[in-house]
Amino acid sequence: MRTPSIRSGAALAAAAALTLPTTAALGLPAQPAAARGALAAPTPSPGAATVTKAGTSFLTATGIAAGQPVRVGGSTGDYLYWSFPARAGQRHEVTATVTFPKGRTGASTWTVEVFDGLRRRQACTAGAQTPTAAASATSVPLGCALRQVRSWAEPWSADPLPGTYYVRLSVVELPERDLGLPIDVDLLVSEVGDGDAPADDGELKAPLVPNTKAGTVLTGEPAAAPAEEDDEGLLAGWLPDLSSRWIWTTIGGVLAALAGVVGFALTRRPRRP
């Protein structure tokens, strides 16, 4: 009487084994989505000097080159900016690692963003752009793979064009008690394109580089311009400027007065003797 039950149980076990994921069937741990989308660790250019500075805004961004490593120290909550040039046909990958000190009170979320010369945010095709680090983590990796730079694009599109690009690294969510803790940032912008521009049948007239020196600083107070003498007389400010509006208003007033006089003469009763 127990044979059917045993057979049905074996069939269910076989069906469950067929529906298991490949990693579970092999006894391997499943990798998270962030690890599958992580970028490969790039290699700095031989002989490139390490940059130890970072800007705090677009105007003060520290200039770096592709393949030049960056290592700076900062505080949690700071906005760190770097800039690098890009030509048509190139593709770049931005990789960064933020190292934390011990004694953090909670998880934190970090982000790396890339903007073009017009301050338009560029999309990332791969990499952990906004990862979350647990409270027990000592570091968090970030990455952003950019699209290939085009030689021209339509004005309404957000396609990457040749010019200066900006990298911004910041924290977007963390406990308030962790603000100001020291951090170490390792960043590298690597070039993965061959540098040959595709056949776009066009060319950008000038690179997208913002004008950061639009004016000069005045060191002294400018001299006031002398007041112009008014030669039109005292009544010039009281009399309005003659225009077609004033002319037609005057003509209308005269016609209204004549119509009133004519109407009164027609409707007035004659006096009796």
PDB file of C-alpha atoms in Angstrom:
ATOM      1  CA  MET A   1       0.000   0.000   0.000  1.00  0.00           C
ATOM      2  CA  ARG A   2       2.982   2.325   0.429  1.00  0.00           C
ATOM      3  CA  THR A   3       4.433   1.841  -3.069  1.00  0.00           C
ATOM      4  CA  PRO A   4       2.367   4.598  -4.782  1.00  0.00           C
ATOM      5  CA  SER A   5       3.252   7.086  -2.056  1.00  0.00           C
ATOM      6  CA  ILE A   6       6.957   6.350  -2.404  1.00  0.00           C
ATOM      7  CA  ARG A   7       6.807   6.675  -6.182  1.00  0.00           C
ATOM      8  CA  SER A   8       4.900   9.987  -5.999  1.00  0.00           C
ATOM      9  CA  GLY A   9       7.394  11.347  -3.472  1.00  0.00           C
ATOM     10  CA  ALA A  10      10.318  10.396  -5.702  1.00  0.00           C
ATOM     11  CA  ALA A  11       8.660  12.061  -8.695  1.00  0.00           C
ATOM     12  CA  LEU A  12       8.139  15.290  -6.721  1.00  0.00           C
ATOM     13  CA  ALA A  13      11.765  15.246  -5.565  1.00  0.00           C
ATOM     14  CA  ALA A  14      12.985  14.781  -9.138  1.00  0.00           C
ATOM     15  CA  ALA A  15      10.808  17.644 -10.374  1.00  0.00           C
ATOM     16  CA  ALA A  16      12.093  19.921  -7.601  1.00  0.00           C
ATOM     17  CA  ALA A  17      15.692  19.049  -8.484  1.00  0.00           C
ATOM     18  CA  LEU A  18      15.067  19.982 -12.121  1.00  0.00           C
ATOM     19  CA  THR A  19      13.652  23.374 -11.120  1.00  0.00           C
ATOM     20  CA  LEU A  20      16.618  24.298  -8.890  1.00  0.00           C
ATOM     21  CA  PRO A  21      19.015  26.986 -10.233  1.00  0.00           C
ATOM     22  CA  THR A  22      22.295  25.833 -11.624  1.00  0.00           C
ATOM     23  CA  THR A  23      24.288  27.402  -8.774  1.00  0.00           C
ATOM     24  CA  ALA A  24      22.164  25.673  -6.141  1.00  0.00           C
ATOM     25  CA  ALA A  25      22.411  22.302  -7.926  1.00  0.00           C
ATOM     26  CA  LEU A  26      26.182  22.585  -8.040  1.00  0.00           C
ATOM     27  CA  GLY A  27      26.388  23.751  -4.447  1.00  0.00           C
ATOM     28  CA  LEU A  28      27.857  27.173  -5.421  1.00  0.00           C
ATOM     29  CA  PRO A  29      26.763  30.423  -3.717  1.00  0.00           C
ATOM     30  CA  ALA A  30      24.672  32.720  -5.870  1.00  0.00           C
ATOM     31  CA  GLN A  31      26.422  35.985  -6.798  1.00  0.00           C
ATOM     32  CA  PRO A  32      24.537  39.248  -6.219  1.00  0.00           C
ATOM     33  CA  ALA A  33      23.500  41.457  -9.084  1.00  0.00           C
ATOM     34  CA  ALA A  34      26.025  44.122  -8.100  1.00  0.00           C
ATOM     35  CA  ALA A  35      28.900  41.653  -8.380  1.00  0.00           C
ATOM     36  CA  ARG A  36      27.785  40.469 -11.808  1.00  0.00           C
ATOM     37  CA  GLY A  37      27.681  44.082 -13.047  1.00  0.00           C
ATOM     38  CA  ALA A  38      30.987  45.110 -11.484  1.00  0.00           C
ATOM     39  CA  LEU A  39      33.763  46.360 -13.731  1.00  0.00           C
ATOM     40  CA  ALA A  40      37.132  44.679 -13.990  1.00  0.00           C
ATOM     41  CA  ALA A  41      39.925  46.285 -11.996  1.00  0.00           C
ATOM     42  CA  PRO A  42      41.785  48.609 -14.417  1.00  0.00           C
ATOM     43  CA  THR A  43      45.533  49.118 -14.501  1.00  0.00           C
ATOM     44  CA  PRO A  44      47.039  52.631 -14.231  1.00  0.00           C
ATOM     45  CA  SER A  45      49.290  53.872 -17.007  1.00  0.00           C
ATOM     46  CA  PRO A  46      52.996  53.132 -16.442  1.00  0.00           C
ATOM     47  CA  GLY A  47      54.779  56.121 -14.962  1.00  0.00           C
ATOM     48  CA  ALA A  48      51.611  58.143 -14.356  1.00  0.00           C
ATOM     49  CA  ALA A  49      51.825  60.464 -11.358  1.00  0.00           C
ATOM     50  CA  THR A  50      49.262  59.922  -8.616  1.00  0.00           C
ATOM     51  CA  VAL A  51      46.825  62.801  -8.077  1.00  0.00           C
ATOM     52  CA  THR A  52      46.284  63.680  -4.421  1.00  0.00           C
ATOM     53  CA  LYS A  53      43.750  66.485  -4.810  1.00  0.00           C
ATOM     54  CA  ALA A  54      40.048  66.819  -5.562  1.00  0.00           C
ATOM     55  CA  GLY A  55      37.807  69.774  -6.260  1.00  0.00           C
ATOM     56  CA  THR A  56      34.648  70.714  -4.405  1.00  0.00           C
ATOM     57  CA  SER A  57      32.602  71.969  -7.384  1.00  0.00           C
ATOM     58  CA  PHE A  58      32.508  71.946 -11.180  1.00  0.00           C
ATOM     59  CA  LEU A  59      34.619  75.110 -11.324  1.00  0.00           C
ATOM     60  CA  THR A  60      37.317  73.751  -9.002  1.00  0.00           C
ATOM     61  CA  ALA A  61      37.413  70.180 -10.363  1.00  0.00           C
ATOM     62  CA  THR A  62      40.915  68.691 -10.426  1.00  0.00           C
ATOM     63  CA  GLY A  63      42.065  67.779 -13.924  1.00  0.00           C
ATOM     64  CA  ILE A  64      43.254  64.223 -14.507  1.00  0.00           C
ATOM     65  CA  ALA A  65      44.088  62.100 -17.542  1.00  0.00           C
ATOM     66  CA  ALA A  66      42.953  58.630 -18.522  1.00  0.00           C
ATOM     67  CA  GLY A  67      45.080  56.048 -16.741  1.00  0.00           C
ATOM     68  CA  GLN A  68      46.226  58.476 -14.037  1.00  0.00           C
ATOM     69  CA  PRO A  69      45.493  57.113 -10.535  1.00  0.00           C
ATOM     70  CA  VAL A  70      43.864  59.263  -7.868  1.00  0.00           C
ATOM     71  CA  ARG A  71      44.216  58.788  -4.131  1.00  0.00           C
ATOM     72  CA  VAL A  72      42.798  61.407  -1.798  1.00  0.00           C
ATOM     73  CA  GLY A  73      41.573  61.651   1.746  1.00  0.00           C
ATOM     74  CA  GLY A  74      38.348  63.341   2.672  1.00  0.00           C
ATOM     75  CA  SER A  75      35.407  63.406   5.021  1.00  0.00           C
ATOM     76  CA  THR A  76      32.098  61.611   4.766  1.00  0.00           C
ATOM     77  CA  GLY A  77      29.625  64.046   3.243  1.00  0.00           C
ATOM     78  CA  ASP A  78      32.083  65.879   0.974  1.00  0.00           C
ATOM     79  CA  TYR A  79      31.500  66.282  -2.761  1.00  0.00           C
ATOM     80  CA  LEU A  80      34.649  65.363  -4.694  1.00  0.00           C
ATOM     81  CA  TYR A  81      35.097  66.500  -8.326  1.00  0.00           C
ATOM     82  CA  TRP A  82      37.552  65.564 -11.073  1.00  0.00           C
ATOM     83  CA  SER A  83      37.629  66.378 -14.792  1.00  0.00           C
ATOM     84  CA  PHE A  84      39.154  64.602 -17.789  1.00  0.00           C
ATOM     85  CA  PRO A  85      39.150  65.212 -21.579  1.00  0.00           C
ATOM     86  CA  ALA A  86      37.436  62.851 -24.033  1.00  0.00           C
ATOM     87  CA  ARG A  87      37.692  62.636 -27.810  1.00  0.00           C
ATOM     88  CA  ALA A  88      35.369  61.151 -30.396  1.00  0.00           C
ATOM     89  CA  GLY A  89      35.494  57.371 -30.581  1.00  0.00           C
ATOM     90  CA  GLN A  90      36.732  56.866 -27.010  1.00  0.00           C
ATOM     91  CA  ARG A  91      34.993  54.914 -24.261  1.00  0.00           C
ATOM     92  CA  HIS A  92      35.878  55.426 -20.613  1.00  0.00           C
ATOM     93  CA  GLU A  93      35.310  53.523 -17.412  1.00  0.00           C
ATOM     94  CA  VAL A  94      35.371  55.145 -13.989  1.00  0.00           C
ATOM     95  CA  THR A  95      36.228  52.895 -11.050  1.00  0.00           C
ATOM     96  CA  ALA A  96      36.518  54.022  -7.437  1.00  0.00           C
ATOM     97  CA  THR A  97      36.932  52.470  -4.001  1.00  0.00           C
ATOM     98  CA  VAL A  98      35.946  54.242  -0.795  1.00  0.00           C
ATOM     99  CA  THR A  99      37.633  52.944   2.365  1.00  0.00           C
ATOM    100  CA  PHE A 100      35.880  53.541   5.694  1.00  0.00           C
ATOM    101  CA  PRO A 101      37.246  53.762   9.219  1.00  0.00           C
ATOM    102  CA  LYS A 102      36.063  51.599  12.057  1.00  0.00           C
ATOM    103  CA  GLY A 103      33.234  52.756  14.270  1.00  0.00           C
ATOM    104  CA  ARG A 104      30.497  53.508  11.719  1.00  0.00           C
ATOM    105  CA  THR A 105      26.969  53.332  13.111  1.00  0.00           C
ATOM    106  CA  GLY A 106      25.003  52.242  10.043  1.00  0.00           C
ATOM    107  CA  ALA A 107      24.865  51.475   6.345  1.00  0.00           C
ATOM    108  CA  SER A 108      25.685  54.148   3.763  1.00  0.00           C
ATOM    109  CA  THR A 109      24.900  54.573   0.065  1.00  0.00           C
ATOM    110  CA  TRP A 110      27.495  56.097  -2.272  1.00  0.00           C
ATOM    111  CA  THR A 111      27.284  57.245  -5.862  1.00  0.00           C
ATOM    112  CA  VAL A 112      29.627  58.162  -8.703  1.00  0.00           C
ATOM    113  CA  GLU A 113      28.235  60.438 -11.418  1.00  0.00           C
ATOM    114  CA  VAL A 114      29.665  61.653 -14.725  1.00  0.00           C
ATOM    115  CA  PHE A 115      28.664  64.922 -16.434  1.00  0.00           C
ATOM    116  CA  ASP A 116      29.646  66.312 -19.833  1.00  0.00           C
ATOM    117  CA  GLY A 117      30.782  69.842 -20.651  1.00  0.00           C
ATOM    118  CA  LEU A 118      27.186  71.113 -20.578  1.00  0.00           C
ATOM    119  CA  ARG A 119      26.686  69.658 -17.087  1.00  0.00           C
ATOM    120  CA  ARG A 120      24.389  66.936 -18.433  1.00  0.00           C
ATOM    121  CA  ARG A 121      24.468  63.707 -16.467  1.00  0.00           C
ATOM    122  CA  GLN A 122      25.638  60.787 -18.576  1.00  0.00           C
ATOM    123  CA  ALA A 123      24.155  57.300 -18.312  1.00  0.00           C
ATOM    124  CA  CYS A 124      26.248  54.350 -17.125  1.00  0.00           C
ATOM    125  CA  THR A 125      26.027  51.145 -19.139  1.00  0.00           C
ATOM    126  CA  ALA A 126      27.699  48.946 -16.498  1.00  0.00           C
ATOM    127  CA  GLY A 127      29.150  49.098 -13.023  1.00  0.00           C
ATOM    128  CA  ALA A 128      27.872  49.622  -9.490  1.00  0.00           C
ATOM    129  CA  GLN A 129      26.995  53.294  -9.727  1.00  0.00           C
ATOM    130  CA  THR A 130      25.074  53.551  -6.433  1.00  0.00           C
ATOM    131  CA  PRO A 131      26.111  50.721  -4.098  1.00  0.00           C
ATOM    132  CA  THR A 132      25.181  50.409  -0.427  1.00  0.00           C
ATOM    133  CA  ALA A 133      27.826  49.476   2.122  1.00  0.00           C
ATOM    134  CA  ALA A 134      26.774  47.644   5.273  1.00  0.00           C
ATOM    135  CA  ALA A 135      27.707  48.971   8.686  1.00  0.00           C
ATOM    136  CA  SER A 136      30.378  46.267   9.050  1.00  0.00           C
ATOM    137  CA  ALA A 137      31.956  46.890   5.624  1.00  0.00           C
ATOM    138  CA  THR A 138      35.409  48.460   5.468  1.00  0.00           C
ATOM    139  CA  SER A 139      35.182  49.597   1.826  1.00  0.00           C
ATOM    140  CA  VAL A 140      32.781  49.845  -1.093  1.00  0.00           C
ATOM    141  CA  PRO A 141      33.610  49.649  -4.831  1.00  0.00           C
ATOM    142  CA  LEU A 142      31.926  51.909  -7.382  1.00  0.00           C
ATOM    143  CA  GLY A 143      32.027  51.903 -11.167  1.00  0.00           C
ATOM    144  CA  CYS A 144      30.539  53.532 -14.248  1.00  0.00           C
ATOM    145  CA  ALA A 145      31.119  52.518 -17.874  1.00  0.00           C
ATOM    146  CA  LEU A 146      30.313  55.391 -20.234  1.00  0.00           C
ATOM    147  CA  ARG A 147      29.012  55.206 -23.765  1.00  0.00           C
ATOM    148  CA  GLN A 148      31.272  55.841 -26.740  1.00  0.00           C
ATOM    149  CA  VAL A 149      31.881  59.510 -27.437  1.00  0.00           C
ATOM    150  CA  ARG A 150      30.333  60.595 -30.727  1.00  0.00           C
ATOM    151  CA  SER A 151      31.722  63.149 -33.134  1.00  0.00           C
ATOM    152  CA  TRP A 152      28.349  64.920 -33.381  1.00  0.00           C
ATOM    153  CA  ALA A 153      24.761  64.558 -32.185  1.00  0.00           C
ATOM    154  CA  GLU A 154      21.386  66.235 -32.492  1.00  0.00           C
ATOM    155  CA  PRO A 155      20.823  69.235 -30.197  1.00  0.00           C
ATOM    156  CA  TRP A 156      17.912  67.537 -28.411  1.00  0.00           C
ATOM    157  CA  SER A 157      19.816  64.323 -27.665  1.00  0.00           C
ATOM    158  CA  ALA A 158      21.990  63.611 -24.626  1.00  0.00           C
ATOM    159  CA  ASP A 159      24.634  61.640 -26.536  1.00  0.00           C
ATOM    160  CA  PRO A 160      28.205  62.042 -25.241  1.00  0.00           C
ATOM    161  CA  LEU A 161      30.204  64.531 -27.303  1.00  0.00           C
ATOM    162  CA  PRO A 162      33.904  65.480 -27.291  1.00  0.00           C
ATOM    163  CA  GLY A 163      34.962  67.830 -24.542  1.00  0.00           C
ATOM    164  CA  THR A 164      35.572  67.942 -20.806  1.00  0.00           C
ATOM    165  CA  TYR A 165      33.833  65.422 -18.572  1.00  0.00           C
ATOM    166  CA  TYR A 166      33.340  65.725 -14.819  1.00  0.00           C
ATOM    167  CA  VAL A 167      33.307  62.946 -12.212  1.00  0.00           C
ATOM    168  CA  ARG A 168      31.511  63.514  -8.900  1.00  0.00           C
ATOM    169  CA  LEU A 169      31.797  61.154  -5.939  1.00  0.00           C
ATOM    170  CA  SER A 170      29.484  61.634  -2.949  1.00  0.00           C
ATOM    171  CA  VAL A 171      27.397  59.875  -0.346  1.00  0.00           C
ATOM    172  CA  VAL A 172      23.625  60.072  -0.754  1.00  0.00           C
ATOM    173  CA  GLU A 173      22.363  58.301   2.359  1.00  0.00           C
ATOM    174  CA  LEU A 174      23.960  57.599   5.735  1.00  0.00           C
ATOM    175  CA  PRO A 175      23.281  58.033   9.458  1.00  0.00           C
ATOM    176  CA  GLU A 176      23.725  61.589  10.665  1.00  0.00           C
ATOM    177  CA  ARG A 177      26.228  60.513  13.308  1.00  0.00           C
ATOM    178  CA  ASP A 178      28.575  59.249  10.580  1.00  0.00           C
ATOM    179  CA  LEU A 179      28.936  62.655   8.911  1.00  0.00           C
ATOM    180  CA  GLY A 180      32.496  63.938   8.985  1.00  0.00           C
ATOM    181  CA  LEU A 181      34.218  60.584   9.444  1.00  0.00           C
ATOM    182  CA  PRO A 182      37.500  60.331   7.484  1.00  0.00           C
ATOM    183  CA  ILE A 183      37.578  58.313   4.254  1.00  0.00           C
ATOM    184  CA  ASP A 184      40.166  57.333   1.651  1.00  0.00           C
ATOM    185  CA  VAL A 185      39.203  57.388  -2.042  1.00  0.00           C
ATOM    186  CA  ASP A 186      41.021  55.552  -4.839  1.00  0.00           C
ATOM    187  CA  LEU A 187      39.773  56.498  -8.307  1.00  0.00           C
ATOM    188  CA  LEU A 188      40.866  55.739 -11.849  1.00  0.00           C
ATOM    189  CA  VAL A 189      39.485  56.786 -15.238  1.00  0.00           C
ATOM    190  CA  SER A 190      40.555  54.262 -17.861  1.00  0.00           C
ATOM    191  CA  GLU A 191      40.168  54.448 -21.636  1.00  0.00           C
ATOM    192  CA  VAL A 192      38.780  51.288 -23.225  1.00  0.00           C
ATOM    193  CA  GLY A 193      38.082  52.633 -26.733  1.00  0.00           C
ATOM    194  CA  ASP A 194      40.421  52.521 -29.703  1.00  0.00           C
ATOM    195  CA  GLY A 195      40.161  56.256 -30.309  1.00  0.00           C
ATOM    196  CA  ASP A 196      38.823  55.924 -33.868  1.00  0.00           C
ATOM    197  CA  ALA A 197      35.709  57.987 -34.454  1.00  0.00           C
ATOM    198  CA  PRO A 198      32.836  56.115 -36.126  1.00  0.00           C
ATOM    199  CA  ALA A 199      31.358  57.202 -39.414  1.00  0.00           C
ATOM    200  CA  ASP A 200      28.832  59.684 -38.008  1.00  0.00           C
ATOM    201  CA  ASP A 201      28.865  61.781 -41.185  1.00  0.00           C
ATOM    202  CA  GLY A 202      29.422  64.919 -39.152  1.00  0.00           C
ATOM    203  CA  GLU A 203      31.831  66.731 -36.846  1.00  0.00           C
ATOM    204  CA  LEU A 204      31.401  68.858 -33.750  1.00  0.00           C
ATOM    205  CA  LYS A 205      32.452  72.445 -34.362  1.00  0.00           C
ATOM    206  CA  ALA A 206      34.024  72.944 -30.917  1.00  0.00           C
ATOM    207  CA  PRO A 207      34.451  70.717 -27.843  1.00  0.00           C
ATOM    208  CA  LEU A 208      31.945  71.067 -25.016  1.00  0.00           C
ATOM    209  CA  VAL A 209      34.096  73.021 -22.572  1.00  0.00           C
ATOM    210  CA  PRO A 210      32.351  75.563 -20.294  1.00  0.00           C
ATOM    211  CA  ASN A 211      33.726  79.096 -20.120  1.00  0.00           C
ATOM    212  CA  THR A 212      34.975  79.446 -16.555  1.00  0.00           C
ATOM    213  CA  LYS A 213      36.603  82.876 -17.156  1.00  0.00           C
ATOM    214  CA  ALA A 214      33.679  84.889 -18.416  1.00  0.00           C
ATOM    215  CA  GLY A 215      34.632  88.164 -16.682  1.00  0.00           C
ATOM    216  CA  THR A 216      37.234  89.993 -14.621  1.00  0.00           C
ATOM    217  CA  VAL A 217      37.226  90.958 -10.950  1.00  0.00           C
ATOM    218  CA  LEU A 218      37.008  94.704 -10.237  1.00  0.00           C
ATOM    219  CA  THR A 219      39.494  95.797  -7.579  1.00  0.00           C
ATOM    220  CA  GLY A 220      38.091  99.310  -7.092  1.00  0.00           C
ATOM    221  CA  GLU A 221      34.756 101.038  -7.179  1.00  0.00           C
ATOM    222  CA  PRO A 222      33.864 102.221 -10.710  1.00  0.00           C
ATOM    223  CA  ALA A 223      33.397 105.962 -11.188  1.00  0.00           C
ATOM    224  CA  ALA A 224      29.809 107.063 -11.527  1.00  0.00           C
ATOM    225  CA  ALA A 225      28.815 108.379 -14.939  1.00  0.00           C
ATOM    226  CA  PRO A 226      27.922 112.119 -14.972  1.00  0.00           C
ATOM    227  CA  ALA A 227      24.230 112.865 -15.082  1.00  0.00           C
ATOM    228  CA  GLU A 228      22.940 114.147 -18.395  1.00  0.00           C
ATOM    229  CA  GLU A 229      21.475 117.634 -18.396  1.00  0.00           C
ATOM    230  CA  ASP A 230      17.778 117.882 -19.138  1.00  0.00           C
ATOM    231  CA  ASP A 231      17.261 120.451 -21.911  1.00  0.00           C
ATOM    232  CA  GLU A 232      13.560 119.789 -22.449  1.00  0.00           C
ATOM    233  CA  GLY A 233      12.359 122.123 -19.716  1.00  0.00           C
ATOM    234  CA  LEU A 234      10.382 121.673 -16.521  1.00  0.00           C
ATOM    235  CA  LEU A 235       7.180 120.567 -18.281  1.00  0.00           C
ATOM    236  CA  ALA A 236       8.868 117.705 -20.136  1.00  0.00           C
ATOM    237  CA  GLY A 237       8.129 115.222 -17.340  1.00  0.00           C
ATOM    238  CA  TRP A 238       4.456 116.275 -17.115  1.00  0.00           C
ATOM    239  CA  LEU A 239       3.582 116.088 -20.812  1.00  0.00           C
ATOM    240  CA  PRO A 240       3.030 112.588 -22.233  1.00  0.00           C
ATOM    241  CA  ASP A 241       4.663 111.431 -25.429  1.00  0.00           C
ATOM    242  CA  LEU A 242       2.368 111.886 -28.405  1.00  0.00           C
ATOM    243  CA  SER A 243       1.459 108.618 -30.080  1.00  0.00           C
ATOM    244  CA  SER A 244      -1.328 107.173 -32.163  1.00  0.00           C
ATOM    245  CA  ARG A 245      -3.112 106.126 -28.977  1.00  0.00           C
ATOM    246  CA  TRP A 246      -3.303 109.697 -27.704  1.00  0.00           C
ATOM    247  CA  ILE A 247      -4.405 110.985 -31.133  1.00  0.00           C
ATOM    248  CA  TRP A 248      -7.269 108.534 -31.488  1.00  0.00           C
ATOM    249  CA  THR A 249      -8.296 109.137 -27.859  1.00  0.00           C
ATOM    250  CA  THR A 250      -8.524 112.886 -28.539  1.00  0.00           C
ATOM    251  CA  ILE A 251     -10.500 112.383 -31.757  1.00  0.00           C
ATOM    252  CA  GLY A 252     -12.881 110.046 -29.948  1.00  0.00           C
ATOM    253  CA  GLY A 253     -13.413 112.572 -27.176  1.00  0.00           C
ATOM    254  CA  VAL A 254     -14.220 115.340 -29.651  1.00  0.00           C
ATOM    255  CA  LEU A 255     -16.669 113.135 -31.552  1.00  0.00           C
ATOM    256  CA  ALA A 256     -18.348 112.101 -28.304  1.00  0.00           C
ATOM    257  CA  ALA A 257     -18.780 115.761 -27.321  1.00  0.00           C
ATOM    258  CA  LEU A 258     -20.289 116.649 -30.708  1.00  0.00           C
ATOM    259  CA  ALA A 259     -22.626 113.679 -30.504  1.00  0.00           C
ATOM    260  CA  GLY A 260     -23.764 114.825 -27.073  1.00  0.00           C
ATOM    261  CA  VAL A 261     -24.480 118.373 -28.302  1.00  0.00           C
ATOM    262  CA  VAL A 262     -26.399 117.124 -31.347  1.00  0.00           C
ATOM    263  CA  GLY A 263     -28.398 114.692 -29.260  1.00  0.00           C
ATOM    264  CA  PHE A 264     -29.309 117.379 -26.747  1.00  0.00           C
ATOM    265  CA  ALA A 265     -30.428 119.753 -29.525  1.00  0.00           C
ATOM    266  CA  LEU A 266     -32.673 117.099 -31.071  1.00  0.00           C
ATOM    267  CA  THR A 267     -34.301 116.008 -27.845  1.00  0.00           C
ATOM    268  CA  ARG A 268     -34.716 119.432 -26.198  1.00  0.00           C
ATOM    269  CA  ARG A 269     -38.308 120.585 -25.907  1.00  0.00           C
ATOM    270  CA  PRO A 270     -39.126 124.080 -27.282  1.00  0.00           C
ATOM    271  CA  ARG A 271     -39.949 126.761 -24.752  1.00  0.00           C
ATOM    272  CA  ARG A 272     -43.572 127.912 -24.518  1.00  0.00           C
ATOM    273  CA  PRO A 273     -44.301 131.668 -24.592  1.00  0.00           C
TER     274      PRO A 273
END
